Amino acid sequence: MRTAAAMMRILLRHLFARPASMASMASMASNDAGPASMASSDADASMASNDDDLLFPPEPDPQKAATDDALQPHPGDWTSYSDDQRLSAPRGAVFETRLAASAALRELGNERYRGDDVDGARVAYARSLWQAHFDEAWVKLELTDDHRGQLFDVTVPANLNCARCLLKTANTSEAKGHVDAALSALDDVSTTEQRRAWRAKGLLLRATCLREAGRYADAAAALDEASELTDDAAVARARHALRQARRDARSGERAMMRGKIAPPPPPEKRTCAVS
């Protein structure tokens, strides 16, 4: 009898415990659904917030703002255009048209530079580079070696000439950016006599930028590399300018230290009292 009663009590406990267990499971299920839906809504809100953060107005493009779409893109149609109209001509849809326009605007920059209009020359060089600007990935992956060479034969001298203008206005950092772009482009094409001359010119300009920035060792290294490409007197002049800049820097440091370290005070005068 005791065994039967004990078994009955155990059975009753299980029967009464089952609804509680099922209720607990239902509660857990509802709790799982709750946080999941909250997490989903939070994620949606976060994504919406990020989307709002990305909706910044695009930065103004001065080259696009200066473009007159009513003009013709090919320089062959520019014979009656003024210089301002040439600088406002739109980009063409054909690769060769854009290269021709870029070359024509670079020549306009050269004319202005020879006339001592440095600011006007820089504007023309910048527009020349804009005409010949293509997506970097497209240039590296889609263009053939010949077409890439044609492109860089237009952009390299424009970058170097633009850097020269910027150096005349003491804009060293931006000038170095143009020089680096030109030298990087020359690394991606085969060497010709003209490209060798451009590389030497680029290294001389890089040395000037580094010298102006106080990086004398790097400037000397650039001049050493340039001297392997040309024996032009410009290398000798650049070395002289670098030596002078180093002397001036050392003189300035000595003058600064003299101002910071005061001379020692005169020795104290002592008198002996004889009693």
PDB file of C-alpha atoms in Angstrom:
ATOM      1  CA  MET A   1       0.000   0.000   0.000  1.00  0.00           C
ATOM      2  CA  ARG A   2       2.788   2.388   0.867  1.00  0.00           C
ATOM      3  CA  THR A   3       4.385   1.752  -2.453  1.00  0.00           C
ATOM      4  CA  ALA A   4       1.138   2.397  -4.312  1.00  0.00           C
ATOM      5  CA  ALA A   5       0.524   5.614  -2.331  1.00  0.00           C
ATOM      6  CA  ALA A   6       4.064   6.839  -3.002  1.00  0.00           C
ATOM      7  CA  MET A   7       3.672   6.178  -6.695  1.00  0.00           C
ATOM      8  CA  MET A   8       0.343   8.041  -6.678  1.00  0.00           C
ATOM      9  CA  ARG A   9       1.961  11.099  -5.033  1.00  0.00           C
ATOM     10  CA  ILE A  10       4.779  11.124  -7.589  1.00  0.00           C
ATOM     11  CA  LEU A  11       2.267  10.893 -10.442  1.00  0.00           C
ATOM     12  CA  LEU A  12       0.189  13.749  -9.033  1.00  0.00           C
ATOM     13  CA  ARG A  13       3.272  15.950  -8.662  1.00  0.00           C
ATOM     14  CA  HIS A  14       4.162  15.409 -12.325  1.00  0.00           C
ATOM     15  CA  LEU A  15       0.633  16.120 -13.450  1.00  0.00           C
ATOM     16  CA  PHE A  16       0.472  19.404 -11.547  1.00  0.00           C
ATOM     17  CA  ALA A  17       4.012  20.410 -12.550  1.00  0.00           C
ATOM     18  CA  ARG A  18       3.407  20.022 -16.321  1.00  0.00           C
ATOM     19  CA  PRO A  19       1.169  23.084 -16.779  1.00  0.00           C
ATOM     20  CA  ALA A  20       3.668  25.183 -14.835  1.00  0.00           C
ATOM     21  CA  SER A  21       6.471  23.944 -17.062  1.00  0.00           C
ATOM     22  CA  MET A  22       4.497  24.662 -20.229  1.00  0.00           C
ATOM     23  CA  ALA A  23       3.623  28.115 -18.949  1.00  0.00           C
ATOM     24  CA  SER A  24       7.278  28.704 -18.218  1.00  0.00           C
ATOM     25  CA  MET A  25       8.227  27.634 -21.736  1.00  0.00           C
ATOM     26  CA  ALA A  26       5.563  29.894 -23.213  1.00  0.00           C
ATOM     27  CA  SER A  27       6.886  32.763 -21.142  1.00  0.00           C
ATOM     28  CA  MET A  28      10.428  32.078 -22.313  1.00  0.00           C
ATOM     29  CA  ALA A  29       9.226  31.957 -25.906  1.00  0.00           C
ATOM     30  CA  SER A  30       7.488  35.283 -25.515  1.00  0.00           C
ATOM     31  CA  ASN A  31      10.604  36.751 -23.882  1.00  0.00           C
ATOM     32  CA  ASP A  32      12.750  35.488 -26.756  1.00  0.00           C
ATOM     33  CA  ALA A  33      10.391  37.053 -29.237  1.00  0.00           C
ATOM     34  CA  GLY A  34      10.332  40.326 -27.351  1.00  0.00           C
ATOM     35  CA  PRO A  35      14.064  41.077 -27.271  1.00  0.00           C
ATOM     36  CA  ALA A  36      14.444  39.799 -30.834  1.00  0.00           C
ATOM     37  CA  SER A  37      11.816  42.183 -32.127  1.00  0.00           C
ATOM     38  CA  MET A  38      13.319  44.987 -30.065  1.00  0.00           C
ATOM     39  CA  ALA A  39      16.771  44.223 -31.429  1.00  0.00           C
ATOM     40  CA  SER A  40      15.362  44.237 -34.937  1.00  0.00           C
ATOM     41  CA  SER A  41      13.649  47.566 -34.404  1.00  0.00           C
ATOM     42  CA  ASP A  42      16.801  48.990 -32.806  1.00  0.00           C
ATOM     43  CA  ALA A  43      18.869  47.805 -35.767  1.00  0.00           C
ATOM     44  CA  ASP A  44      16.378  49.339 -38.188  1.00  0.00           C
ATOM     45  CA  ALA A  45      16.519  52.591 -36.258  1.00  0.00           C
ATOM     46  CA  SER A  46      20.319  52.465 -36.244  1.00  0.00           C
ATOM     47  CA  MET A  47      20.407  51.849 -39.986  1.00  0.00           C
ATOM     48  CA  ALA A  48      18.019  54.713 -40.532  1.00  0.00           C
ATOM     49  CA  SER A  49      20.215  56.905 -38.364  1.00  0.00           C
ATOM     50  CA  ASN A  50      23.298  55.898 -40.364  1.00  0.00           C
ATOM     51  CA  ASP A  51      21.463  56.603 -43.594  1.00  0.00           C
ATOM     52  CA  ASP A  52      20.638  60.048 -42.289  1.00  0.00           C
ATOM     53  CA  ASP A  53      24.293  60.589 -41.418  1.00  0.00           C
ATOM     54  CA  LEU A  54      25.318  59.724 -44.983  1.00  0.00           C
ATOM     55  CA  LEU A  55      22.938  62.218 -46.539  1.00  0.00           C
ATOM     56  CA  PHE A  56      25.458  65.039 -46.621  1.00  0.00           C
ATOM     57  CA  PRO A  57      25.323  67.472 -49.509  1.00  0.00           C
ATOM     58  CA  PRO A  58      28.072  66.701 -52.033  1.00  0.00           C
ATOM     59  CA  GLU A  59      31.143  68.886 -51.934  1.00  0.00           C
ATOM     60  CA  PRO A  60      31.074  71.575 -54.603  1.00  0.00           C
ATOM     61  CA  ASP A  61      33.172  70.813 -57.674  1.00  0.00           C
ATOM     62  CA  PRO A  62      34.607  74.071 -59.043  1.00  0.00           C
ATOM     63  CA  GLN A  63      35.408  72.412 -62.369  1.00  0.00           C
ATOM     64  CA  LYS A  64      31.824  71.274 -62.884  1.00  0.00           C
ATOM     65  CA  ALA A  65      30.571  74.673 -61.805  1.00  0.00           C
ATOM     66  CA  ALA A  66      32.824  76.273 -64.434  1.00  0.00           C
ATOM     67  CA  THR A  67      31.518  74.037 -67.238  1.00  0.00           C
ATOM     68  CA  ASP A  68      29.257  75.351 -69.990  1.00  0.00           C
ATOM     69  CA  ASP A  69      27.527  72.356 -71.573  1.00  0.00           C
ATOM     70  CA  ALA A  70      26.459  74.484 -74.533  1.00  0.00           C
ATOM     71  CA  LEU A  71      30.072  74.569 -75.771  1.00  0.00           C
ATOM     72  CA  GLN A  72      31.765  71.934 -77.903  1.00  0.00           C
ATOM     73  CA  PRO A  73      34.079  69.418 -76.190  1.00  0.00           C
ATOM     74  CA  HIS A  74      36.565  68.895 -79.043  1.00  0.00           C
ATOM     75  CA  PRO A  75      39.375  71.465 -79.363  1.00  0.00           C
ATOM     76  CA  GLY A  76      38.992  71.317 -83.140  1.00  0.00           C
ATOM     77  CA  ASP A  77      35.795  73.316 -82.636  1.00  0.00           C
ATOM     78  CA  TRP A  78      37.410  75.917 -80.381  1.00  0.00           C
ATOM     79  CA  THR A  79      38.902  78.131 -83.083  1.00  0.00           C
ATOM     80  CA  SER A  80      36.425  80.922 -82.411  1.00  0.00           C
ATOM     81  CA  TYR A  81      36.399  80.433 -78.632  1.00  0.00           C
ATOM     82  CA  SER A  82      38.005  82.817 -76.182  1.00  0.00           C
ATOM     83  CA  ASP A  83      40.350  81.488 -73.512  1.00  0.00           C
ATOM     84  CA  ASP A  84      37.548  81.608 -70.958  1.00  0.00           C
ATOM     85  CA  GLN A  85      35.302  79.563 -73.233  1.00  0.00           C
ATOM     86  CA  ARG A  86      38.038  76.976 -73.764  1.00  0.00           C
ATOM     87  CA  LEU A  87      38.381  76.682 -70.013  1.00  0.00           C
ATOM     88  CA  SER A  88      34.608  76.177 -69.753  1.00  0.00           C
ATOM     89  CA  ALA A  89      34.277  73.485 -72.427  1.00  0.00           C
ATOM     90  CA  PRO A  90      32.693  70.240 -71.194  1.00  0.00           C
ATOM     91  CA  ARG A  91      34.267  66.815 -71.169  1.00  0.00           C
ATOM     92  CA  GLY A  92      33.787  64.757 -74.283  1.00  0.00           C
ATOM     93  CA  ALA A  93      32.400  61.236 -74.410  1.00  0.00           C
ATOM     94  CA  VAL A  94      35.366  59.895 -76.407  1.00  0.00           C
ATOM     95  CA  PHE A  95      38.733  59.057 -74.846  1.00  0.00           C
ATOM     96  CA  GLU A  96      40.759  60.719 -77.608  1.00  0.00           C
ATOM     97  CA  THR A  97      38.632  63.875 -77.454  1.00  0.00           C
ATOM     98  CA  ARG A  98      39.360  64.331 -73.778  1.00  0.00           C
ATOM     99  CA  LEU A  99      43.084  63.814 -74.293  1.00  0.00           C
ATOM    100  CA  ALA A 100      43.094  66.372 -77.101  1.00  0.00           C
ATOM    101  CA  ALA A 101      41.230  68.880 -74.926  1.00  0.00           C
ATOM    102  CA  SER A 102      43.641  68.281 -72.052  1.00  0.00           C
ATOM    103  CA  ALA A 103      46.662  68.829 -74.297  1.00  0.00           C
ATOM    104  CA  ALA A 104      45.177  72.050 -75.697  1.00  0.00           C
ATOM    105  CA  LEU A 105      44.542  73.432 -72.213  1.00  0.00           C
ATOM    106  CA  ARG A 106      48.048  72.493 -71.090  1.00  0.00           C
ATOM    107  CA  GLU A 107      49.409  74.500 -74.009  1.00  0.00           C
ATOM    108  CA  LEU A 108      47.243  77.422 -72.895  1.00  0.00           C
ATOM    109  CA  GLY A 109      48.819  77.083 -69.457  1.00  0.00           C
ATOM    110  CA  ASN A 110      52.291  77.103 -71.010  1.00  0.00           C
ATOM    111  CA  GLU A 111      51.498  80.327 -72.867  1.00  0.00           C
ATOM    112  CA  ARG A 112      50.310  81.973 -69.672  1.00  0.00           C
ATOM    113  CA  TYR A 113      53.332  80.749 -67.728  1.00  0.00           C
ATOM    114  CA  ARG A 114      55.708  82.166 -70.329  1.00  0.00           C
ATOM    115  CA  GLY A 115      53.821  85.444 -69.969  1.00  0.00           C
ATOM    116  CA  ASP A 116      54.436  85.431 -66.175  1.00  0.00           C
ATOM    117  CA  ASP A 117      50.750  84.781 -65.470  1.00  0.00           C
ATOM    118  CA  VAL A 118      51.402  82.054 -62.904  1.00  0.00           C
ATOM    119  CA  ASP A 119      47.899  82.051 -61.433  1.00  0.00           C
ATOM    120  CA  GLY A 120      46.291  81.878 -64.870  1.00  0.00           C
ATOM    121  CA  ALA A 121      48.650  79.085 -65.874  1.00  0.00           C
ATOM    122  CA  ARG A 122      47.729  77.070 -62.796  1.00  0.00           C
ATOM    123  CA  VAL A 123      44.022  77.429 -63.649  1.00  0.00           C
ATOM    124  CA  ALA A 124      44.666  76.109 -67.161  1.00  0.00           C
ATOM    125  CA  TYR A 125      46.765  73.189 -65.899  1.00  0.00           C
ATOM    126  CA  ALA A 126      44.096  72.253 -63.366  1.00  0.00           C
ATOM    127  CA  ARG A 127      41.451  72.275 -66.100  1.00  0.00           C
ATOM    128  CA  SER A 128      43.733  70.198 -68.310  1.00  0.00           C
ATOM    129  CA  LEU A 129      44.004  67.567 -65.582  1.00  0.00           C
ATOM    130  CA  TRP A 130      40.233  67.621 -65.079  1.00  0.00           C
ATOM    131  CA  GLN A 131      39.664  66.899 -68.764  1.00  0.00           C
ATOM    132  CA  ALA A 132      41.987  63.877 -68.597  1.00  0.00           C
ATOM    133  CA  HIS A 133      40.754  62.535 -65.261  1.00  0.00           C
ATOM    134  CA  PHE A 134      39.374  58.986 -65.361  1.00  0.00           C
ATOM    135  CA  ASP A 135      38.491  56.489 -62.657  1.00  0.00           C
ATOM    136  CA  GLU A 136      41.741  55.061 -61.291  1.00  0.00           C
ATOM    137  CA  ALA A 137      40.521  51.456 -61.298  1.00  0.00           C
ATOM    138  CA  TRP A 138      39.369  51.803 -64.905  1.00  0.00           C
ATOM    139  CA  VAL A 139      42.762  53.180 -65.913  1.00  0.00           C
ATOM    140  CA  LYS A 140      44.651  50.341 -64.235  1.00  0.00           C
ATOM    141  CA  LEU A 141      42.370  47.449 -65.175  1.00  0.00           C
ATOM    142  CA  GLU A 142      40.664  48.369 -68.437  1.00  0.00           C
ATOM    143  CA  LEU A 143      43.082  50.505 -70.438  1.00  0.00           C
ATOM    144  CA  THR A 144      45.667  48.851 -72.643  1.00  0.00           C
ATOM    145  CA  ASP A 145      49.320  49.714 -72.145  1.00  0.00           C
ATOM    146  CA  ASP A 146      49.250  51.913 -75.248  1.00  0.00           C
ATOM    147  CA  HIS A 147      46.194  53.867 -74.117  1.00  0.00           C
ATOM    148  CA  ARG A 148      47.605  54.219 -70.610  1.00  0.00           C
ATOM    149  CA  GLY A 149      50.792  55.607 -72.107  1.00  0.00           C
ATOM    150  CA  GLN A 150      48.797  58.094 -74.198  1.00  0.00           C
ATOM    151  CA  LEU A 151      46.945  59.231 -71.096  1.00  0.00           C
ATOM    152  CA  PHE A 152      50.046  59.676 -68.968  1.00  0.00           C
ATOM    153  CA  ASP A 153      51.872  61.505 -71.754  1.00  0.00           C
ATOM    154  CA  VAL A 154      49.189  64.156 -71.304  1.00  0.00           C
ATOM    155  CA  THR A 155      48.777  64.179 -67.527  1.00  0.00           C
ATOM    156  CA  VAL A 156      52.422  63.871 -66.438  1.00  0.00           C
ATOM    157  CA  PRO A 157      53.617  67.201 -67.902  1.00  0.00           C
ATOM    158  CA  ALA A 158      50.418  68.899 -66.725  1.00  0.00           C
ATOM    159  CA  ASN A 159      51.036  67.676 -63.173  1.00  0.00           C
ATOM    160  CA  LEU A 160      54.670  68.800 -63.239  1.00  0.00           C
ATOM    161  CA  ASN A 161      53.812  72.226 -64.636  1.00  0.00           C
ATOM    162  CA  CYS A 162      51.041  72.657 -62.083  1.00  0.00           C
ATOM    163  CA  ALA A 163      53.516  71.774 -59.324  1.00  0.00           C
ATOM    164  CA  ARG A 164      55.925  74.411 -60.589  1.00  0.00           C
ATOM    165  CA  CYS A 165      53.186  77.050 -60.380  1.00  0.00           C
ATOM    166  CA  LEU A 166      52.255  75.980 -56.855  1.00  0.00           C
ATOM    167  CA  LEU A 167      55.870  76.175 -55.694  1.00  0.00           C
ATOM    168  CA  LYS A 168      56.003  79.775 -56.869  1.00  0.00           C
ATOM    169  CA  THR A 169      53.111  80.513 -54.512  1.00  0.00           C
ATOM    170  CA  ALA A 170      54.716  78.561 -51.620  1.00  0.00           C
ATOM    171  CA  ASN A 171      52.040  75.847 -51.724  1.00  0.00           C
ATOM    172  CA  THR A 172      54.562  73.084 -51.103  1.00  0.00           C
ATOM    173  CA  SER A 173      52.228  70.339 -49.927  1.00  0.00           C
ATOM    174  CA  GLU A 174      49.877  70.515 -52.915  1.00  0.00           C
ATOM    175  CA  ALA A 175      52.832  70.826 -55.274  1.00  0.00           C
ATOM    176  CA  LYS A 176      54.341  67.617 -53.922  1.00  0.00           C
ATOM    177  CA  GLY A 177      51.018  65.858 -54.475  1.00  0.00           C
ATOM    178  CA  HIS A 178      51.174  66.705 -58.185  1.00  0.00           C
ATOM    179  CA  VAL A 179      54.819  65.624 -58.393  1.00  0.00           C
ATOM    180  CA  ASP A 180      54.078  62.305 -56.702  1.00  0.00           C
ATOM    181  CA  ALA A 181      51.162  61.703 -59.084  1.00  0.00           C
ATOM    182  CA  ALA A 182      53.413  62.303 -62.092  1.00  0.00           C
ATOM    183  CA  LEU A 183      56.213  60.038 -60.859  1.00  0.00           C
ATOM    184  CA  SER A 184      53.729  57.319 -59.903  1.00  0.00           C
ATOM    185  CA  ALA A 185      52.249  57.415 -63.408  1.00  0.00           C
ATOM    186  CA  LEU A 186      55.709  57.084 -64.948  1.00  0.00           C
ATOM    187  CA  ASP A 187      56.229  53.913 -62.913  1.00  0.00           C
ATOM    188  CA  ASP A 188      53.280  52.306 -64.748  1.00  0.00           C
ATOM    189  CA  VAL A 189      54.516  52.836 -68.310  1.00  0.00           C
ATOM    190  CA  SER A 190      57.560  51.895 -70.310  1.00  0.00           C
ATOM    191  CA  THR A 191      60.491  54.300 -70.466  1.00  0.00           C
ATOM    192  CA  THR A 192      61.064  56.603 -73.420  1.00  0.00           C
ATOM    193  CA  GLU A 193      63.476  59.479 -73.843  1.00  0.00           C
ATOM    194  CA  GLN A 194      60.719  62.006 -73.155  1.00  0.00           C
ATOM    195  CA  ARG A 195      59.479  60.140 -70.082  1.00  0.00           C
ATOM    196  CA  ARG A 196      63.035  59.900 -68.799  1.00  0.00           C
ATOM    197  CA  ALA A 197      63.310  63.687 -69.038  1.00  0.00           C
ATOM    198  CA  TRP A 198      59.982  64.080 -67.225  1.00  0.00           C
ATOM    199  CA  ARG A 199      61.170  61.778 -64.438  1.00  0.00           C
ATOM    200  CA  ALA A 200      64.328  63.857 -63.984  1.00  0.00           C
ATOM    201  CA  LYS A 201      62.239  67.021 -63.856  1.00  0.00           C
ATOM    202  CA  GLY A 202      59.866  65.412 -61.371  1.00  0.00           C
ATOM    203  CA  LEU A 203      62.720  64.350 -59.091  1.00  0.00           C
ATOM    204  CA  LEU A 204      64.120  67.882 -59.141  1.00  0.00           C
ATOM    205  CA  LEU A 205      60.714  69.265 -58.197  1.00  0.00           C
ATOM    206  CA  ARG A 206      60.339  66.635 -55.475  1.00  0.00           C
ATOM    207  CA  ALA A 207      63.725  67.661 -54.069  1.00  0.00           C
ATOM    208  CA  THR A 208      62.559  71.277 -54.009  1.00  0.00           C
ATOM    209  CA  CYS A 209      59.369  70.341 -52.161  1.00  0.00           C
ATOM    210  CA  LEU A 210      61.305  68.284 -49.616  1.00  0.00           C
ATOM    211  CA  ARG A 211      63.880  71.025 -49.138  1.00  0.00           C
ATOM    212  CA  GLU A 212      61.147  73.583 -48.488  1.00  0.00           C
ATOM    213  CA  ALA A 213      59.648  71.184 -45.928  1.00  0.00           C
ATOM    214  CA  GLY A 214      62.994  70.851 -44.124  1.00  0.00           C
ATOM    215  CA  ARG A 215      63.473  67.206 -45.134  1.00  0.00           C
ATOM    216  CA  TYR A 216      67.043  67.687 -46.295  1.00  0.00           C
ATOM    217  CA  ALA A 217      68.135  64.031 -46.323  1.00  0.00           C
ATOM    218  CA  ASP A 218      65.152  63.046 -48.485  1.00  0.00           C
ATOM    219  CA  ALA A 219      65.821  65.992 -50.784  1.00  0.00           C
ATOM    220  CA  ALA A 220      69.438  64.877 -51.202  1.00  0.00           C
ATOM    221  CA  ALA A 221      68.269  61.343 -52.063  1.00  0.00           C
ATOM    222  CA  ALA A 222      65.923  62.718 -54.742  1.00  0.00           C
ATOM    223  CA  LEU A 223      68.782  64.746 -56.231  1.00  0.00           C
ATOM    224  CA  ASP A 224      71.023  61.676 -56.274  1.00  0.00           C
ATOM    225  CA  GLU A 225      68.350  59.824 -58.236  1.00  0.00           C
ATOM    226  CA  ALA A 226      67.903  62.754 -60.604  1.00  0.00           C
ATOM    227  CA  SER A 227      71.647  62.956 -61.261  1.00  0.00           C
ATOM    228  CA  GLU A 228      71.522  59.397 -62.625  1.00  0.00           C
ATOM    229  CA  LEU A 229      69.059  60.527 -65.292  1.00  0.00           C
ATOM    230  CA  THR A 230      70.517  63.864 -66.343  1.00  0.00           C
ATOM    231  CA  ASP A 231      73.692  65.894 -66.029  1.00  0.00           C
ATOM    232  CA  ASP A 232      71.730  69.100 -66.361  1.00  0.00           C
ATOM    233  CA  ALA A 233      73.031  72.162 -64.548  1.00  0.00           C
ATOM    234  CA  ALA A 234      69.705  72.254 -62.704  1.00  0.00           C
ATOM    235  CA  VAL A 235      70.934  69.398 -60.509  1.00  0.00           C
ATOM    236  CA  ALA A 236      74.026  71.391 -59.508  1.00  0.00           C
ATOM    237  CA  ARG A 237      71.888  74.440 -58.751  1.00  0.00           C
ATOM    238  CA  ALA A 238      69.525  72.312 -56.669  1.00  0.00           C
ATOM    239  CA  ARG A 239      72.427  70.866 -54.676  1.00  0.00           C
ATOM    240  CA  HIS A 240      73.731  74.376 -54.016  1.00  0.00           C
ATOM    241  CA  ALA A 241      70.283  75.505 -52.852  1.00  0.00           C
ATOM    242  CA  LEU A 242      70.071  72.471 -50.564  1.00  0.00           C
ATOM    243  CA  ARG A 243      73.469  73.212 -48.988  1.00  0.00           C
ATOM    244  CA  GLN A 244      72.439  76.819 -48.440  1.00  0.00           C
ATOM    245  CA  ALA A 245      69.153  75.744 -46.845  1.00  0.00           C
ATOM    246  CA  ARG A 246      71.025  73.447 -44.465  1.00  0.00           C
ATOM    247  CA  ARG A 247      73.417  76.241 -43.489  1.00  0.00           C
ATOM    248  CA  ASP A 248      70.531  78.612 -42.894  1.00  0.00           C
ATOM    249  CA  ALA A 249      68.764  76.004 -40.771  1.00  0.00           C
ATOM    250  CA  ARG A 250      71.861  75.441 -38.626  1.00  0.00           C
ATOM    251  CA  SER A 251      72.364  79.179 -38.210  1.00  0.00           C
ATOM    252  CA  GLY A 252      68.752  79.543 -37.145  1.00  0.00           C
ATOM    253  CA  GLU A 253      69.121  76.744 -34.612  1.00  0.00           C
ATOM    254  CA  ARG A 254      72.247  78.322 -33.130  1.00  0.00           C
ATOM    255  CA  ALA A 255      70.543  81.698 -32.904  1.00  0.00           C
ATOM    256  CA  MET A 256      67.552  80.109 -31.210  1.00  0.00           C
ATOM    257  CA  MET A 257      69.741  78.328 -28.680  1.00  0.00           C
ATOM    258  CA  ARG A 258      71.629  81.528 -27.915  1.00  0.00           C
ATOM    259  CA  GLY A 259      68.337  83.178 -27.122  1.00  0.00           C
ATOM    260  CA  LYS A 260      67.203  80.344 -24.860  1.00  0.00           C
ATOM    261  CA  ILE A 261      70.446  79.784 -22.944  1.00  0.00           C
ATOM    262  CA  ALA A 262      71.388  82.933 -21.107  1.00  0.00           C
ATOM    263  CA  PRO A 263      75.097  83.710 -20.634  1.00  0.00           C
ATOM    264  CA  PRO A 264      76.504  82.798 -17.217  1.00  0.00           C
ATOM    265  CA  PRO A 265      76.373  85.552 -14.604  1.00  0.00           C
ATOM    266  CA  PRO A 266      79.622  87.402 -13.848  1.00  0.00           C
ATOM    267  CA  PRO A 267      81.635  86.009 -10.927  1.00  0.00           C
ATOM    268  CA  GLU A 268      80.789  87.451  -7.546  1.00  0.00           C
ATOM    269  CA  LYS A 269      83.255  90.052  -6.302  1.00  0.00           C
ATOM    270  CA  ARG A 270      84.553  89.145  -2.901  1.00  0.00           C
ATOM    271  CA  THR A 271      86.535  91.339  -0.551  1.00  0.00           C
ATOM    272  CA  CYS A 272      88.585  90.165   2.372  1.00  0.00           C
ATOM    273  CA  ALA A 273      88.170  92.022   5.631  1.00  0.00           C
ATOM    274  CA  VAL A 274      91.374  92.082   7.639  1.00  0.00           C
ATOM    275  CA  SER A 275      90.851  92.555  11.308  1.00  0.00           C
TER     276      SER A 275
END
